[in-house]
mmCIF file of C-alpha atoms and ligand atoms in Angstrom:
data_model
loop_
_atom_site.group_PDB
_atom_site.id
_atom_site.type_symbol
_atom_site.label_atom_id
_atom_site.label_comp_id
_atom_site.label_asym_id
_atom_site.label_seq_id
_atom_site.Cartn_x
_atom_site.Cartn_y
_atom_site.Cartn_z
ATOM 1 C CA MET A 1 3.276 -22.033 -4.065
ATOM 2 C CA ASN A 2 -0.102 -23.248 -2.836
ATOM 3 C CA ASP A 3 0.861 -22.218 0.657
ATOM 4 C CA LEU A 4 1.660 -18.738 -0.555
ATOM 5 C CA ARG A 5 -1.657 -18.591 -2.368
ATOM 6 C CA ASP A 6 -3.590 -19.647 0.717
ATOM 7 C CA LEU A 7 -1.712 -17.163 2.851
ATOM 8 C CA TYR A 8 -2.292 -14.456 0.257
ATOM 9 C CA GLN A 9 -6.032 -15.040 0.300
ATOM 10 C CA GLU A 10 -6.113 -15.227 4.063
ATOM 11 C CA VAL A 11 -4.147 -12.015 4.597
ATOM 12 C CA VAL A 12 -5.985 -10.067 1.887
ATOM 13 C CA PHE A 13 -9.339 -11.137 3.269
ATOM 14 C CA ASP A 14 -8.368 -10.340 6.845
ATOM 15 C CA HIS A 15 -7.107 -6.846 6.010
ATOM 16 C CA TYR A 16 -10.063 -6.181 3.735
ATOM 17 C CA ARG A 17 -12.559 -7.040 6.459
ATOM 18 C CA LYS A 18 -10.651 -5.272 9.212
ATOM 19 C CA PRO A 19 -8.502 -2.570 7.608
ATOM 20 C CA ARG A 20 -5.826 -1.266 9.956
ATOM 21 C CA ASN A 21 -5.432 2.470 10.481
ATOM 22 C CA PHE A 22 -8.592 3.222 8.551
ATOM 23 C CA GLY A 23 -9.851 6.786 8.864
ATOM 24 C CA CYS A 24 -8.806 10.399 8.488
ATOM 25 C CA LEU A 25 -5.822 11.433 10.605
ATOM 26 C CA ALA A 26 -6.693 14.740 12.210
ATOM 27 C CA ASN A 27 -3.056 15.607 12.853
ATOM 28 C CA ALA A 28 -1.730 14.611 9.425
ATOM 29 C CA ASN A 29 0.670 17.065 7.861
ATOM 30 C CA ARG A 30 0.902 15.308 4.504
ATOM 31 C CA ARG A 31 -1.805 13.752 2.404
ATOM 32 C CA ALA A 32 -2.483 12.570 -1.112
ATOM 33 C CA GLU A 33 -5.257 11.049 -3.131
ATOM 34 C CA GLY A 34 -5.069 8.146 -5.496
ATOM 35 C CA ASP A 35 -7.350 6.825 -8.161
ATOM 36 C CA ASN A 36 -7.291 3.540 -10.045
ATOM 37 C CA PRO A 37 -9.944 4.030 -12.741
ATOM 38 C CA LEU A 38 -9.400 0.540 -14.150
ATOM 39 C CA CYS A 39 -10.965 -0.979 -11.064
ATOM 40 C CA GLY A 40 -12.687 1.988 -9.423
ATOM 41 C CA ASP A 41 -10.404 2.075 -6.388
ATOM 42 C CA ARG A 42 -10.074 5.461 -4.694
ATOM 43 C CA ILE A 43 -7.924 6.214 -1.705
ATOM 44 C CA LYS A 44 -6.727 9.035 0.505
ATOM 45 C CA VAL A 45 -3.511 8.554 2.436
ATOM 46 C CA TYR A 46 -2.642 10.624 5.497
ATOM 47 C CA LEU A 47 0.816 10.836 7.023
ATOM 48 C CA THR A 48 2.092 12.556 10.103
ATOM 49 C CA VAL A 49 5.781 13.228 9.588
ATOM 50 C CA GLU A 50 7.725 14.518 12.572
ATOM 51 C CA ASN A 51 11.485 14.905 12.949
ATOM 52 C CA GLY A 52 12.090 12.883 9.817
ATOM 53 C CA PHE A 53 9.932 9.958 10.927
ATOM 54 C CA VAL A 54 6.517 8.789 9.809
ATOM 55 C CA SER A 55 4.882 8.774 13.209
ATOM 56 C CA ASP A 56 1.366 8.005 12.034
ATOM 57 C CA VAL A 57 -0.369 6.746 8.919
ATOM 58 C CA GLY A 58 -4.021 6.499 7.996
ATOM 59 C CA PHE A 59 -6.117 5.906 4.929
ATOM 60 C CA GLU A 60 -9.677 6.214 3.719
ATOM 61 C CA GLY A 61 -11.266 5.074 0.548
ATOM 62 C CA THR A 62 -13.355 2.617 -1.307
ATOM 63 C CA GLY A 63 -12.032 -0.133 -3.446
ATOM 64 C CA CYS A 64 -11.667 -3.796 -4.060
ATOM 65 C CA ALA A 65 -10.304 -6.270 -1.543
ATOM 66 C CA ILE A 66 -6.770 -6.097 -2.906
ATOM 67 C CA SER A 67 -6.519 -2.297 -2.887
ATOM 68 C CA THR A 68 -7.933 -2.091 0.640
ATOM 69 C CA ALA A 69 -5.757 -4.900 1.997
ATOM 70 C CA SER A 70 -2.652 -3.459 0.385
ATOM 71 C CA ALA A 71 -3.406 -0.010 1.858
ATOM 72 C CA SER A 72 -3.928 -1.547 5.276
ATOM 73 C CA LEU A 73 -0.632 -3.449 5.091
ATOM 74 C CA MET A 74 1.070 -0.299 3.806
ATOM 75 C CA THR A 75 -0.002 1.737 6.837
ATOM 76 C CA GLU A 76 1.419 -0.890 9.185
ATOM 77 C CA ALA A 77 4.638 -1.126 7.220
ATOM 78 C CA LEU A 78 5.342 2.608 7.026
ATOM 79 C CA LYS A 79 4.434 3.602 10.562
ATOM 80 C CA GLY A 80 7.522 4.400 12.601
ATOM 81 C CA LYS A 81 9.907 4.375 9.649
ATOM 82 C CA SER A 82 12.235 7.234 8.820
ATOM 83 C CA GLU A 83 11.270 9.179 5.729
ATOM 84 C CA SER A 84 14.120 7.653 3.751
ATOM 85 C CA ASP A 85 13.376 4.081 4.875
ATOM 86 C CA ALA A 86 9.710 4.608 4.022
ATOM 87 C CA ALA A 87 10.658 5.860 0.547
ATOM 88 C CA LYS A 88 12.958 2.853 0.053
ATOM 89 C CA LEU A 89 10.270 0.410 1.146
ATOM 90 C CA ILE A 90 7.759 1.980 -1.248
ATOM 91 C CA GLU A 91 10.286 1.610 -4.036
ATOM 92 C CA SER A 92 11.119 -2.020 -3.321
ATOM 93 C CA PHE A 93 7.466 -2.924 -2.895
ATOM 94 C CA HIS A 94 6.700 -1.418 -6.282
ATOM 95 C CA ALA A 95 9.689 -3.139 -7.885
ATOM 96 C CA SER A 96 8.652 -6.451 -6.341
ATOM 97 C CA LEU A 97 5.318 -6.363 -8.164
ATOM 98 C CA THR A 98 6.356 -4.821 -11.444
ATOM 99 C CA GLY A 99 10.058 -5.470 -11.838
ATOM 100 C CA ALA A 100 12.332 -8.426 -12.253
ATOM 101 C CA GLU A 101 12.668 -11.026 -9.518
ATOM 102 C CA SER A 102 16.183 -9.839 -8.807
ATOM 103 C CA GLU A 103 14.903 -6.425 -7.749
ATOM 104 C CA ARG A 104 12.941 -7.854 -4.862
ATOM 105 C CA GLY A 105 14.258 -6.719 -1.547
ATOM 106 C CA ASP A 106 13.356 -8.195 1.796
ATOM 107 C CA LEU A 107 9.723 -7.278 2.275
ATOM 108 C CA GLY A 108 9.001 -9.342 5.353
ATOM 109 C CA LYS A 109 5.278 -9.611 5.917
ATOM 110 C CA LEU A 110 4.582 -7.819 2.631
ATOM 111 C CA GLU A 111 5.919 -10.847 0.726
ATOM 112 C CA VAL A 112 2.427 -12.229 0.848
ATOM 113 C CA LEU A 113 1.212 -9.577 -1.591
ATOM 114 C CA GLN A 114 3.491 -11.136 -4.188
ATOM 115 C CA GLY A 115 0.503 -13.417 -4.733
ATOM 116 C CA VAL A 116 -1.028 -10.649 -6.834
ATOM 117 C CA ARG A 117 1.626 -11.233 -9.496
ATOM 118 C CA GLU A 118 -0.513 -14.157 -10.609
ATOM 119 C CA PHE A 119 -3.237 -11.653 -11.513
ATOM 120 C CA PRO A 120 -1.511 -8.960 -13.609
ATOM 121 C CA ALA A 121 -4.719 -6.945 -14.002
ATOM 122 C CA ARG A 122 -4.812 -6.477 -10.229
ATOM 123 C CA VAL A 123 -1.257 -5.255 -9.753
ATOM 124 C CA LYS A 124 -2.457 -1.648 -10.018
ATOM 125 C CA CYS A 125 -4.935 -2.315 -7.230
ATOM 126 C CA ALA A 126 -2.079 -3.469 -5.026
ATOM 127 C CA THR A 127 0.269 -0.601 -5.879
ATOM 128 C CA LEU A 128 -2.295 2.248 -5.670
ATOM 129 C CA ALA A 129 -1.922 2.885 -1.940
ATOM 130 C CA TRP A 130 1.849 2.804 -2.272
ATOM 131 C CA HIS A 131 1.943 5.308 -5.139
ATOM 132 C CA THR A 132 -0.365 7.515 -3.121
ATOM 133 C CA ALA A 133 1.776 7.206 0.012
ATOM 134 C CA ASN A 134 4.795 8.146 -2.074
ATOM 135 C CA SER A 135 3.052 11.287 -3.282
ATOM 136 C CA ALA A 136 2.081 12.177 0.296
ATOM 137 C CA LEU A 137 5.563 11.451 1.630
ATOM 138 C CA LYS A 138 7.182 13.678 -0.976
ATOM 139 C CA ASN A 139 4.483 16.298 -0.539
ATOM 140 C CA LEU A 140 3.773 16.306 -4.261
ATOM 141 C CA LYS A 141 0.206 17.556 -3.760
ATOM 142 C CA GLU A 142 -1.106 15.787 -6.799
ATOM 143 C CA THR A 143 -3.668 13.095 -7.297
ATOM 144 C CA VAL A 144 -2.081 9.835 -8.277
ATOM 145 C CA THR A 145 -3.647 7.957 -11.128
ATOM 146 C CA THR A 146 -2.489 4.500 -12.008
ATOM 147 C CA GLU A 147 -2.770 5.131 -15.734
HETATM 148 ZN ZN1 ZN B 1 -8.975 -2.818 -7.397
#
């Protein structure tokens, strides 16, 4: 467990300092905004969806280390996935942080974010980008709020 905690801190810090795919995507055809008023995290997620695949992902925003790191990891995880695989991954990621242990799927590299389960108040920080990506993916055109 200590190893997971160390890895969690290392990965969160790394992605917070150097967020991947940060910035507005000029060619995005789907986008959504998310807001976590509990912590003050705000995010915009941009997706380029072509032929049923998420060909590019970007995000912008301001927030705490966990929300930024989770958004950064999310962009890496969704890029290149089919729309249905992306939707499934979003669902299992969300279940892994909020649901029962048995609902955890294989999250690969994202496993490290399970560390946030030790800090229940921060779970919404970790899931914000994913809720927002879900809204963008499904073209819901609504701002996501974690409350
Ligand atoms: Zn936060």
